[in-house]
Tab-separated table of C-alpha atoms in Angstrom:
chain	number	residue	atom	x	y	z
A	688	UNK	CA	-17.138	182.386	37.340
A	689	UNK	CA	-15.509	182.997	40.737
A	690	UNK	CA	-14.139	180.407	42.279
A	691	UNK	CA	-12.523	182.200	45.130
A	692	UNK	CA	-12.962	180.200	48.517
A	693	UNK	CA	-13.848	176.891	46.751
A	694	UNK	CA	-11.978	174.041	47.967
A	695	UNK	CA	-9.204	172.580	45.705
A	696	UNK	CA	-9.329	168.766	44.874
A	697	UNK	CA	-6.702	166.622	46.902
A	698	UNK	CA	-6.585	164.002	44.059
A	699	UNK	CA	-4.292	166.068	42.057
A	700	UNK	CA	-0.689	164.792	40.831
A	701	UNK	CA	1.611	167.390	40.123
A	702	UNK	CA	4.382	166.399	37.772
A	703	UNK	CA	5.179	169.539	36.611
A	704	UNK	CA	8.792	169.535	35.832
A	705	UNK	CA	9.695	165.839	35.687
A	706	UNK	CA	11.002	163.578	32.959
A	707	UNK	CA	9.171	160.648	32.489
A	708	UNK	CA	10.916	157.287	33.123
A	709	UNK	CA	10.325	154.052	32.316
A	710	UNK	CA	11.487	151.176	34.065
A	711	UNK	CA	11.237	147.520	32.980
A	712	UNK	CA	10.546	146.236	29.275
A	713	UNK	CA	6.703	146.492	29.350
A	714	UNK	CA	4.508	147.112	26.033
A	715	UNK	CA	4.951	150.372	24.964
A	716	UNK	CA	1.186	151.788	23.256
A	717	UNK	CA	4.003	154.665	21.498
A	718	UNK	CA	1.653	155.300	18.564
A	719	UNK	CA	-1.331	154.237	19.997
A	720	UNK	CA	-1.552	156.790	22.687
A	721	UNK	CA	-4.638	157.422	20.995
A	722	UNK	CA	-6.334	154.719	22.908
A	723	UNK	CA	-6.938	157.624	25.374
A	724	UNK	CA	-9.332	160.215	24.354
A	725	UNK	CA	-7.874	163.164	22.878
A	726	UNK	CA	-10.523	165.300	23.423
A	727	UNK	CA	-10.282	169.048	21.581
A	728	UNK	CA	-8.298	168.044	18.806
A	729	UNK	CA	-10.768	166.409	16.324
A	730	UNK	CA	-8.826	163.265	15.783
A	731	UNK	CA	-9.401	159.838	15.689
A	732	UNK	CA	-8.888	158.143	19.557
A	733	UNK	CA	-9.239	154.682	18.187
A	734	UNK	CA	-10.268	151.815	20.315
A	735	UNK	CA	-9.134	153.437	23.932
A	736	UNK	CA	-11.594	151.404	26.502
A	737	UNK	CA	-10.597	147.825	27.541
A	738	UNK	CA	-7.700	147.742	26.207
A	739	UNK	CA	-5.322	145.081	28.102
A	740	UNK	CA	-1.665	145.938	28.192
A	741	UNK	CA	1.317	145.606	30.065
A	742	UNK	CA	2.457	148.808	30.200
A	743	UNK	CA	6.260	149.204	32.087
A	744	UNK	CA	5.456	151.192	35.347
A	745	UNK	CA	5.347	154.522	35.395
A	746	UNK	CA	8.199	156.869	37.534
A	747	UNK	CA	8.550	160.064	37.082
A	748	UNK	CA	11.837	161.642	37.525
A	749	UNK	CA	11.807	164.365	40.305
A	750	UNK	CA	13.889	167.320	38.899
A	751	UNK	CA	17.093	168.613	40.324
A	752	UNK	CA	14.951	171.929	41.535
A	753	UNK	CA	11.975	172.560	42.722
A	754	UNK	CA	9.193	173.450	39.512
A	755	UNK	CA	8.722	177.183	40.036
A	756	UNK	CA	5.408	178.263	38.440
A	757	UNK	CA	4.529	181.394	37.300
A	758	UNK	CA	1.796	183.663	38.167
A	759	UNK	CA	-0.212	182.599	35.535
A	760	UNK	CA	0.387	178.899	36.024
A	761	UNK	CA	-0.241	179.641	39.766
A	762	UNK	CA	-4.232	180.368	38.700
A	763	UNK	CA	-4.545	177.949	36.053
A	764	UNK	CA	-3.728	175.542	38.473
A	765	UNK	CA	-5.659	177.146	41.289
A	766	UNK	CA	-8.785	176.629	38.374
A	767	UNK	CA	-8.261	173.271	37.541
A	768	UNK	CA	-7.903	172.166	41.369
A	769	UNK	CA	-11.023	173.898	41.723
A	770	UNK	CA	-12.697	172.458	39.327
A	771	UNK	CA	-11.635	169.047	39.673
A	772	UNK	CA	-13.079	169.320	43.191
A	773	UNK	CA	-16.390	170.709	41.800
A	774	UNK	CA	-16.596	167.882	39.504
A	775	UNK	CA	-16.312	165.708	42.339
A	776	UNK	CA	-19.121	167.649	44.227
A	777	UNK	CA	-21.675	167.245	41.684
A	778	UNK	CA	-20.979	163.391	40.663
A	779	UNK	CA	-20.673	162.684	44.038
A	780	UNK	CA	-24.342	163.527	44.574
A	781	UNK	CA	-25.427	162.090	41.316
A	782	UNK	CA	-24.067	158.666	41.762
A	783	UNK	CA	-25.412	158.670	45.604
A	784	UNK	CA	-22.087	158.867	47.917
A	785	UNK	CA	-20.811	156.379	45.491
A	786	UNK	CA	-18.375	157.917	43.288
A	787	UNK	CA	-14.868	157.149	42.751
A	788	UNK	CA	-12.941	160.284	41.467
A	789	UNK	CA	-10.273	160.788	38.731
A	790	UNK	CA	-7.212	161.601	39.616
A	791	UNK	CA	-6.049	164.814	37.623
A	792	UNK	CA	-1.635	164.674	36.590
A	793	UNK	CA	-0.488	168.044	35.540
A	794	UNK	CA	2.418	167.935	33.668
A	795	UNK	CA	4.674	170.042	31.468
A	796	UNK	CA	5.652	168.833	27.962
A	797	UNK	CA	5.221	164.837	27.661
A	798	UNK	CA	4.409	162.128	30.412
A	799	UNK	CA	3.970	158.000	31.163
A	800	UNK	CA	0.175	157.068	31.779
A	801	UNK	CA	-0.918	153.371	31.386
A	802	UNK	CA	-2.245	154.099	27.819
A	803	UNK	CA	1.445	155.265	26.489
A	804	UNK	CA	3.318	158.627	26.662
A	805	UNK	CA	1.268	161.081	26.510
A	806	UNK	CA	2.334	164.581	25.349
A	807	UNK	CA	1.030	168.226	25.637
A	808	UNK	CA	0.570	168.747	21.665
A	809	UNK	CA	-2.228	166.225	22.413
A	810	UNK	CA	-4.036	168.104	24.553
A	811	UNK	CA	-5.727	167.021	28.092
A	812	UNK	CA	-7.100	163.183	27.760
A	813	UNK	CA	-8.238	160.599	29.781
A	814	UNK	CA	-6.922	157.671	30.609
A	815	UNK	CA	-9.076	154.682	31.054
A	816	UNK	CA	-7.016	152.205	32.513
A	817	UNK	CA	-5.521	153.971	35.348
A	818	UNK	CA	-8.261	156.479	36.142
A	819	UNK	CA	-6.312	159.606	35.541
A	820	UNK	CA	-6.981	163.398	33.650
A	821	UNK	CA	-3.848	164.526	32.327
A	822	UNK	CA	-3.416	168.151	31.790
A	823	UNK	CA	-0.408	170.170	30.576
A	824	UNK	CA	-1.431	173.934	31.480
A	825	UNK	CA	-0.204	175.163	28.125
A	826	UNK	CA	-2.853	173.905	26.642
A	827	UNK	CA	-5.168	176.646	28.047
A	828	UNK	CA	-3.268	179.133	26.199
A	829	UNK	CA	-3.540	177.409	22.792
A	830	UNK	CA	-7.326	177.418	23.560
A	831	UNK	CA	-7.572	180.915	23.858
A	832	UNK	CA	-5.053	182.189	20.936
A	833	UNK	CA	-5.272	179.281	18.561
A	834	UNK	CA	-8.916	177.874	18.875
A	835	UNK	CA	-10.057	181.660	19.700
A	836	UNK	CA	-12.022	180.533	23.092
A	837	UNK	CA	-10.520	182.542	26.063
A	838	UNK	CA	-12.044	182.623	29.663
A	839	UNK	CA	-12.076	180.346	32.805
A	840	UNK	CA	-15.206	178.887	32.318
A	841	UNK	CA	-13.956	177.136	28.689
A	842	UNK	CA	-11.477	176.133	31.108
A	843	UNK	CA	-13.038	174.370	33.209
A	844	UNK	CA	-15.252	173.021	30.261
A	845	UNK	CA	-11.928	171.149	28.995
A	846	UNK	CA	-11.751	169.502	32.451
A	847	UNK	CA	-15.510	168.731	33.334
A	848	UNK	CA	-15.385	167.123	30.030
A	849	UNK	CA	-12.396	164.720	30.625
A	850	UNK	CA	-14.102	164.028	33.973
A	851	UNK	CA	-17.218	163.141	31.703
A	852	UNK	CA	-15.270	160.075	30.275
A	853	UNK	CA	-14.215	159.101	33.480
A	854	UNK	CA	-18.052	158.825	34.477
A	855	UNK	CA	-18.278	157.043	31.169
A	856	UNK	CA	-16.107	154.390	32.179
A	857	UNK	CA	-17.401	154.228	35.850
A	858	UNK	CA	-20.775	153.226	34.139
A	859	UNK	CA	-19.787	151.052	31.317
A	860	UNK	CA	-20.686	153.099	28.515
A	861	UNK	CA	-17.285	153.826	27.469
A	862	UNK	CA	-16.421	149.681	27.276
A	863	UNK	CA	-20.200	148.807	25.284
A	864	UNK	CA	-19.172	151.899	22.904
A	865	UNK	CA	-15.823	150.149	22.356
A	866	UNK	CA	-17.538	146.600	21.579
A	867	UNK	CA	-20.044	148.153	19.165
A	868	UNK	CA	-16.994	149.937	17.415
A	869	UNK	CA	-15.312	146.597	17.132
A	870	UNK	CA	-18.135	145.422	15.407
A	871	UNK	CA	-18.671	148.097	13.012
A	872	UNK	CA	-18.918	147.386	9.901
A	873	UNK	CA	-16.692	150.367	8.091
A	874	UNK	CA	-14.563	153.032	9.794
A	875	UNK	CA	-17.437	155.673	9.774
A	876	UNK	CA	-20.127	153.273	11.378
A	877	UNK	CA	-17.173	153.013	13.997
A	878	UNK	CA	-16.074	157.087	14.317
A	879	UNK	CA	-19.981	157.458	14.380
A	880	UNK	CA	-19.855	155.914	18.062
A	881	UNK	CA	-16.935	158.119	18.917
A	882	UNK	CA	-18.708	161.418	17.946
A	883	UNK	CA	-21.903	160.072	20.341
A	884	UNK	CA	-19.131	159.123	22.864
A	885	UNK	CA	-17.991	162.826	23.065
A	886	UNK	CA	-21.019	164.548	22.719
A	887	UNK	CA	-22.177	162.653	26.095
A	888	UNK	CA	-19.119	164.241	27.489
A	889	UNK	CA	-20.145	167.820	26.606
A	890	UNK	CA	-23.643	166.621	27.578
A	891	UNK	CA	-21.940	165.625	31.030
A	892	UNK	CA	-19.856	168.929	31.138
A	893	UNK	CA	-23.258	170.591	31.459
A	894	UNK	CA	-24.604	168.795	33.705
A	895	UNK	CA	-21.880	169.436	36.183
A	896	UNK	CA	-21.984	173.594	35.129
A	897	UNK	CA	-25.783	173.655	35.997
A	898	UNK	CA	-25.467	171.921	39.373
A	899	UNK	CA	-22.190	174.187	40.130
A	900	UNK	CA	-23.752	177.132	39.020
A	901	UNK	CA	-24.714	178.488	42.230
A	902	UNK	CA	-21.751	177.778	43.918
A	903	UNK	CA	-19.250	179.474	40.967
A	904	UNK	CA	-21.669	182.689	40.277
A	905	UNK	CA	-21.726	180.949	36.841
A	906	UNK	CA	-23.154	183.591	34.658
A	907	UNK	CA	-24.623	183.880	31.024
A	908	UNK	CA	-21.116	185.613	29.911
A	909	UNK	CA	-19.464	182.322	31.363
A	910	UNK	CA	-21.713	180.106	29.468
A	911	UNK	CA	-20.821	181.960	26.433
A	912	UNK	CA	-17.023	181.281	26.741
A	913	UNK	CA	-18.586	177.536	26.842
A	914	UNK	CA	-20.442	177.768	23.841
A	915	UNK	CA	-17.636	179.641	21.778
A	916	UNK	CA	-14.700	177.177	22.986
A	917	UNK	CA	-17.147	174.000	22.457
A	918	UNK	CA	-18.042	175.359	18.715
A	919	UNK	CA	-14.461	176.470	18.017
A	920	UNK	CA	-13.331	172.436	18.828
A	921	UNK	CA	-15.865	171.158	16.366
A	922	UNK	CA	-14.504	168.626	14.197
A	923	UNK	CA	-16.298	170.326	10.712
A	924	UNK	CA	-14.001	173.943	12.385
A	925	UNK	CA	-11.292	171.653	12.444
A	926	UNK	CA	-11.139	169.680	9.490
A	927	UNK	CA	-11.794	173.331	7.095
A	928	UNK	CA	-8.671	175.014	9.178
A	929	UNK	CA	-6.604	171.323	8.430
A	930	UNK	CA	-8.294	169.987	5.243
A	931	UNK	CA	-9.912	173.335	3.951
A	932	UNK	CA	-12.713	171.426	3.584
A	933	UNK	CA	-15.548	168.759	5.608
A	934	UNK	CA	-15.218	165.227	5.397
A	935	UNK	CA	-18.417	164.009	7.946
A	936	UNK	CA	-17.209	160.358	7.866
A	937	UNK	CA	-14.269	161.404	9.393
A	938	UNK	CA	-15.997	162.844	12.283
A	939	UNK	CA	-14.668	161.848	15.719
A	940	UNK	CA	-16.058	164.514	18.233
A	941	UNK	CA	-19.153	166.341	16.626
A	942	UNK	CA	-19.586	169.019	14.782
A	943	UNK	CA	-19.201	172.373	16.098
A	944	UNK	CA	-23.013	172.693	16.189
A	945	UNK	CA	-23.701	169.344	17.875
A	946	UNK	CA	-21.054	170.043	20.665
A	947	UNK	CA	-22.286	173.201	21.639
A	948	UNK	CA	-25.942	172.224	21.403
A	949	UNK	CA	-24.711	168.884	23.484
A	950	UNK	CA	-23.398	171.027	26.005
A	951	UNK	CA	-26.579	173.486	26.615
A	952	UNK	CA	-28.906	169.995	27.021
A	953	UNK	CA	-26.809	169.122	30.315
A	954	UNK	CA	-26.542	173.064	31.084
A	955	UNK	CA	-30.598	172.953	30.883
A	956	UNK	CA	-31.751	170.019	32.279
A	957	UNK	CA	-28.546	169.243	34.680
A	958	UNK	CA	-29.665	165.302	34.430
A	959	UNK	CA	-27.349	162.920	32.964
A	960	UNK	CA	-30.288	160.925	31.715
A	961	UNK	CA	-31.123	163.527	29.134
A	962	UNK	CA	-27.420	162.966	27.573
A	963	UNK	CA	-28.254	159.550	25.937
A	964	UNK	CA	-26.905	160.775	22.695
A	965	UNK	CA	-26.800	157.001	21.625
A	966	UNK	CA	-30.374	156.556	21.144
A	967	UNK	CA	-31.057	160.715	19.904
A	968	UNK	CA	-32.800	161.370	16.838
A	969	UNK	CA	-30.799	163.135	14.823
A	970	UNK	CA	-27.924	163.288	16.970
Protein backbone atom coordinates (compact mmCIF):
# COMPACT_ATOMS: atom_id res chain seq x y z
CA UNK A 1 0.00 0.00 0.00
CA UNK A 2 1.75 3.28 -0.88
CA UNK A 3 0.19 6.10 -0.12
CA UNK A 4 2.91 8.52 -0.96
CA UNK A 5 1.48 11.70 -2.82
CA UNK A 6 -2.15 11.05 -1.70
CA UNK A 7 -3.79 13.95 -0.31
CA UNK A 8 -4.39 14.05 3.51
CA UNK A 9 -8.02 14.70 4.79
CA UNK A 10 -8.59 18.37 6.13
CA UNK A 11 -11.38 17.11 8.51
CA UNK A 12 -8.93 15.92 10.98
CA UNK A 13 -8.86 17.18 14.79
CA UNK A 14 -5.72 16.83 16.38
CA UNK A 15 -5.90 16.69 20.14
CA UNK A 16 -2.94 15.04 20.71
CA UNK A 17 -1.64 16.21 23.97
CA UNK A 18 -4.65 17.86 25.61
CA UNK A 19 -6.62 17.15 28.76
CA UNK A 20 -10.07 16.92 28.29
CA UNK A 21 -12.32 19.48 30.06
CA UNK A 22 -15.61 19.71 30.83
CA UNK A 23 -17.47 22.70 31.37
CA UNK A 24 -21.05 23.02 32.66
CA UNK A 25 -23.08 20.20 34.60
CA UNK A 26 -24.36 18.27 31.52
CA UNK A 27 -25.20 14.34 31.63
CA UNK A 28 -22.25 12.54 31.84
CA UNK A 29 -22.73 8.82 29.60
CA UNK A 30 -19.30 7.79 32.14
CA UNK A 31 -20.13 4.08 31.90
CA UNK A 32 -22.03 4.12 28.99
CA UNK A 33 -19.38 5.23 26.65
CA UNK A 34 -20.30 2.14 25.10
CA UNK A 35 -23.10 3.78 23.29
CA UNK A 36 -20.31 4.40 20.70
CA UNK A 37 -19.08 1.49 18.84
CA UNK A 38 -16.07 -0.02 20.15
CA UNK A 39 -15.10 -1.66 17.28
CA UNK A 40 -11.91 -4.34 17.68
CA UNK A 41 -12.49 -5.20 21.08
CA UNK A 42 -15.34 -7.80 21.01
CA UNK A 43 -17.51 -6.15 23.56
CA UNK A 44 -20.85 -5.28 23.97
CA UNK A 45 -21.55 -1.36 22.49
CA UNK A 46 -25.04 -1.38 23.83
CA UNK A 47 -27.70 0.82 22.44
CA UNK A 48 -25.20 3.67 20.82
CA UNK A 49 -27.59 5.22 17.88
CA UNK A 50 -30.27 7.81 18.87
CA UNK A 51 -29.42 8.22 21.92
CA UNK A 52 -30.58 11.85 23.27
CA UNK A 53 -28.35 13.42 25.85
CA UNK A 54 -27.17 16.49 27.13
CA UNK A 55 -23.80 16.02 27.19
CA UNK A 56 -21.63 19.25 28.94
CA UNK A 57 -19.63 20.73 25.94
CA UNK A 58 -16.65 19.52 25.05
CA UNK A 59 -13.05 21.79 25.46
CA UNK A 60 -10.10 20.46 25.25
CA UNK A 61 -7.30 21.87 27.17
CA UNK A 62 -4.40 23.09 24.88
CA UNK A 63 -1.14 21.95 26.63
CA UNK A 64 1.53 24.20 27.97
CA UNK A 65 3.88 22.91 24.83
CA UNK A 66 3.47 22.16 21.68
CA UNK A 67 2.66 17.92 21.20
CA UNK A 68 5.93 16.77 19.66
CA UNK A 69 5.34 13.48 17.78
CA UNK A 70 7.64 11.03 17.04
CA UNK A 71 8.76 9.55 13.89
CA UNK A 72 6.58 6.85 14.13
CA UNK A 73 3.55 8.86 15.16
CA UNK A 74 4.58 11.25 12.31
CA UNK A 75 3.49 8.17 9.67
CA UNK A 76 0.75 6.79 11.55
CA UNK A 77 -0.72 9.97 11.32
CA UNK A 78 0.43 10.67 7.79
CA UNK A 79 -1.74 7.00 7.20
CA UNK A 80 -4.71 7.80 8.88
CA UNK A 81 -4.95 11.41 7.17
CA UNK A 82 -4.56 9.53 4.14
CA UNK A 83 -6.91 7.32 4.58
CA UNK A 84 -9.52 9.33 6.00
CA UNK A 85 -9.27 11.31 2.75
CA UNK A 86 -9.54 8.08 0.68
CA UNK A 87 -12.56 7.17 2.52
CA UNK A 88 -13.95 10.33 1.58
CA UNK A 89 -13.00 9.75 -2.16
CA UNK A 90 -14.78 6.61 -2.55
CA UNK A 91 -18.16 7.52 -0.51
CA UNK A 92 -18.13 10.60 -2.09
CA UNK A 93 -18.73 8.91 -5.45
CA UNK A 94 -20.98 6.31 -4.04
CA UNK A 95 -23.47 8.56 -2.45
CA UNK A 96 -23.38 10.94 -5.75
CA UNK A 97 -21.51 14.34 -4.58
CA UNK A 98 -23.65 13.94 -1.59
CA UNK A 99 -21.66 12.85 1.24
CA UNK A 100 -21.06 14.43 4.45
CA UNK A 101 -17.67 13.24 5.97
CA UNK A 102 -16.60 12.21 9.53
CA UNK A 103 -14.52 14.13 11.19
CA UNK A 104 -11.47 11.98 12.51
CA UNK A 105 -10.03 13.39 16.57
CA UNK A 106 -6.70 11.92 17.30
CA UNK A 107 -5.95 11.91 20.67
CA UNK A 108 -3.51 10.53 23.22
CA UNK A 109 -4.79 8.67 26.32
CA UNK A 110 -8.62 9.64 27.10
CA UNK A 111 -10.95 12.39 25.48
CA UNK A 112 -14.73 14.25 25.66
CA UNK A 113 -16.97 13.19 22.57
CA UNK A 114 -20.81 13.66 22.82
CA UNK A 115 -21.25 9.92 23.72
CA UNK A 116 -18.96 10.27 27.09
CA UNK A 117 -15.15 10.13 27.65
CA UNK A 118 -13.76 8.12 25.58
CA UNK A 119 -10.37 6.48 26.28
CA UNK A 120 -7.54 4.76 24.25
CA UNK A 121 -7.89 1.20 26.11
CA UNK A 122 -11.15 1.31 24.09
CA UNK A 123 -9.82 1.44 20.99
CA UNK A 124 -10.89 3.80 17.85
CA UNK A 125 -14.96 4.23 17.88
CA UNK A 126 -17.42 6.19 16.41
CA UNK A 127 -19.42 8.54 17.62
CA UNK A 128 -22.90 8.90 16.39
CA UNK A 129 -24.09 11.96 17.70
CA UNK A 130 -21.44 14.31 16.78
CA UNK A 131 -20.13 12.69 13.61
CA UNK A 132 -16.63 12.06 14.75
CA UNK A 133 -13.77 8.88 14.46
CA UNK A 134 -11.72 8.97 17.40
CA UNK A 135 -8.36 7.47 17.21
CA UNK A 136 -5.55 7.27 19.78
CA UNK A 137 -2.40 6.13 17.58
CA UNK A 138 -1.35 3.64 20.22
CA UNK A 139 -3.77 1.61 19.33
CA UNK A 140 -1.98 0.60 16.07
CA UNK A 141 0.73 -0.82 18.05
CA UNK A 142 -1.49 -3.04 20.25
CA UNK A 143 -2.86 -4.30 16.86
CA UNK A 144 0.26 -5.44 15.68
CA UNK A 145 1.93 -6.96 19.05
CA UNK A 146 -1.17 -7.91 20.96
CA UNK A 147 -3.83 -8.96 18.27
CA UNK A 148 -0.72 -10.22 16.02
CA UNK A 149 -1.97 -8.10 12.77
CA UNK A 150 0.93 -5.73 11.72
CA UNK A 151 0.98 -3.65 8.40
CA UNK A 152 -0.58 -0.36 7.06
CA UNK A 153 -3.22 -1.78 5.26
CA UNK A 154 -4.89 -3.41 8.77
CA UNK A 155 -4.43 0.09 9.50
CA UNK A 156 -6.30 1.62 7.47
CA UNK A 157 -8.87 -1.33 7.80
CA UNK A 158 -9.46 -0.03 11.56
CA UNK A 159 -10.32 3.39 10.05
CA UNK A 160 -12.36 2.51 6.79
CA UNK A 161 -14.30 0.53 9.21
CA UNK A 162 -15.20 3.33 11.73
CA UNK A 163 -15.95 5.39 8.60
CA UNK A 164 -18.35 2.37 7.73
CA UNK A 165 -20.59 3.30 10.79
CA UNK A 166 -20.53 6.71 9.95
CA UNK A 167 -22.14 5.70 6.46
CA UNK A 168 -24.37 3.60 8.64
CA UNK A 169 -25.75 6.42 10.35
CA UNK A 170 -25.81 8.75 7.22
CA UNK A 171 -28.33 6.09 5.85
CA UNK A 172 -30.36 5.11 8.78
CA UNK A 173 -29.32 1.72 9.25
CA UNK A 174 -27.49 2.31 12.33
CA UNK A 175 -30.93 4.06 14.08
CA UNK A 176 -33.53 0.93 12.53
CA UNK A 177 -30.72 -1.55 14.00
CA UNK A 178 -31.07 0.29 17.33
CA UNK A 179 -35.08 0.10 17.28
CA UNK A 180 -35.05 -3.61 16.40
CA UNK A 181 -32.52 -4.13 19.37
CA UNK A 182 -34.92 -2.33 21.62
CA UNK A 183 -37.38 -4.67 20.72
CA UNK A 184 -35.56 -7.79 21.09
CA UNK A 185 -36.80 -10.12 22.89
CA UNK A 186 -33.52 -11.52 24.99
CA UNK A 187 -30.00 -10.07 25.02
CA UNK A 188 -28.75 -12.45 22.19
CA UNK A 189 -31.72 -11.65 19.72
CA UNK A 190 -30.36 -8.02 20.53
CA UNK A 191 -26.19 -8.68 20.24
CA UNK A 192 -27.39 -10.70 17.09
CA UNK A 193 -28.14 -7.16 15.39
CA UNK A 194 -24.85 -5.83 16.63
CA UNK A 195 -22.73 -8.65 15.06
CA UNK A 196 -24.82 -7.85 11.49
CA UNK A 197 -24.17 -4.15 12.38
CA UNK A 198 -20.34 -4.75 12.28
CA UNK A 199 -20.03 -7.13 9.74
CA UNK A 200 -21.66 -4.35 7.30
CA UNK A 201 -18.79 -2.30 8.48
CA UNK A 202 -16.10 -4.79 7.37
CA UNK A 203 -18.41 -5.32 4.37
CA UNK A 204 -18.08 -1.38 3.89
CA UNK A 205 -14.25 -1.45 4.67
CA UNK A 206 -14.04 -3.47 1.46
CA UNK A 207 -15.83 -1.71 -0.49
CA UNK A 208 -13.77 1.37 0.02
CA UNK A 209 -10.22 -1.00 -0.41
CA UNK A 210 -11.53 -2.22 -3.88
CA UNK A 211 -12.42 1.24 -5.21
CA UNK A 212 -8.96 2.65 -3.65
CA UNK A 213 -7.09 -0.06 -4.89
CA UNK A 214 -5.72 1.53 -7.84
CA UNK A 215 -4.92 4.58 -6.37
CA UNK A 216 -2.88 2.87 -3.09
CA UNK A 217 -1.04 -0.02 -5.31
CA UNK A 218 -3.19 -2.15 -2.93
CA UNK A 219 -1.72 -5.53 -3.37
CA UNK A 220 -2.62 -9.24 -2.43
CA UNK A 221 0.15 -9.01 0.53
CA UNK A 222 -1.94 -5.86 1.73
CA UNK A 223 -5.14 -7.68 1.61
CA UNK A 224 -3.60 -10.31 3.66
CA UNK A 225 -2.67 -7.95 6.58
CA UNK A 226 -6.66 -7.30 6.18
CA UNK A 227 -7.67 -10.68 6.45
CA UNK A 228 -5.20 -11.60 9.40
CA UNK A 229 -6.07 -8.31 11.54
CA UNK A 230 -10.00 -8.80 10.69
CA UNK A 231 -9.73 -12.70 11.88
CA UNK A 232 -7.42 -11.88 14.81
CA UNK A 233 -10.50 -9.24 16.15
CA UNK A 234 -13.05 -11.98 15.93
CA UNK A 235 -15.15 -12.13 18.85
CA UNK A 236 -14.89 -16.38 19.11
CA UNK A 237 -10.44 -15.21 19.06
CA UNK A 238 -11.43 -13.01 21.66
CA UNK A 239 -13.64 -14.57 23.97
CA UNK A 240 -10.98 -18.10 24.03
CA UNK A 241 -7.89 -15.51 24.83
CA UNK A 242 -10.53 -13.76 27.73
CA UNK A 243 -12.92 -16.64 28.60
CA UNK A 244 -10.74 -19.66 27.33
CA UNK A 245 -13.63 -20.65 25.82
CA UNK A 246 -16.84 -19.50 23.06
CA UNK A 247 -19.94 -18.24 24.26
CA UNK A 248 -21.89 -17.36 20.56
CA UNK A 249 -24.73 -15.53 22.40
CA UNK A 250 -22.37 -13.24 23.53
CA UNK A 251 -21.28 -12.31 20.16
CA UNK A 252 -21.10 -8.58 19.40
CA UNK A 253 -18.83 -8.23 16.23
CA UNK A 254 -18.66 -11.68 14.35
CA UNK A 255 -16.71 -14.31 14.47
CA UNK A 256 -13.31 -14.28 13.22
CA UNK A 257 -14.51 -16.20 10.14
CA UNK A 258 -17.54 -14.01 9.39
CA UNK A 259 -15.41 -10.74 9.64
CA UNK A 260 -12.88 -11.71 7.38
CA UNK A 261 -15.25 -13.35 4.91
CA UNK A 262 -17.44 -9.90 5.42
CA UNK A 263 -14.58 -8.02 4.46
CA UNK A 264 -13.51 -9.98 1.06
CA UNK A 265 -17.52 -9.56 -0.17
CA UNK A 266 -16.95 -5.61 -0.28
CA UNK A 267 -13.16 -6.27 -1.44
CA UNK A 268 -14.89 -8.40 -4.44
CA UNK A 269 -17.77 -6.81 -5.47
CA UNK A 270 -16.82 -3.05 -4.22
CA UNK A 271 -20.87 -2.39 -4.02
CA UNK A 272 -22.34 -1.56 -0.81
CA UNK A 273 -25.51 -3.29 -1.89
CA UNK A 274 -23.90 -6.67 -1.62
CA UNK A 275 -23.20 -5.88 2.29
CA UNK A 276 -26.89 -6.37 3.40
CA UNK A 277 -25.77 -8.71 6.07
CA UNK A 278 -29.32 -8.16 7.66
CA UNK A 279 -31.21 -10.15 5.27
CA UNK A 280 -27.92 -12.95 4.51
CA UNK A 281 -28.51 -16.48 4.81
CA UNK A 282 -26.45 -17.72 7.13
CA UNK A 283 -24.83 -14.65 8.06
Amino acid sequence: MDIRGQRRSSNIEDRRGMSPVGKGMGISLGGVLFLVVLSFFGINPLPYIGVATKQAPVEPQQPSQPYQESAGEAQLSELAGVTLAQTEETWGKLFDGKYTPPTMVMFTGETLTECGTGQAAMGPFYCPVDRKVYLDLSFFQELEQKFGAPGDFAQAYVIAHEVGHHVQNLTGTAEKVQQAKEQARSEAEANQYSVMLELQADCYAGVWARDAAPRLNITQQDIDEGMRAATAIGDDTLQKATRGRVVPDAFTHGSSEQRSRWLMTGMKSGDPNDCDTFNARPL
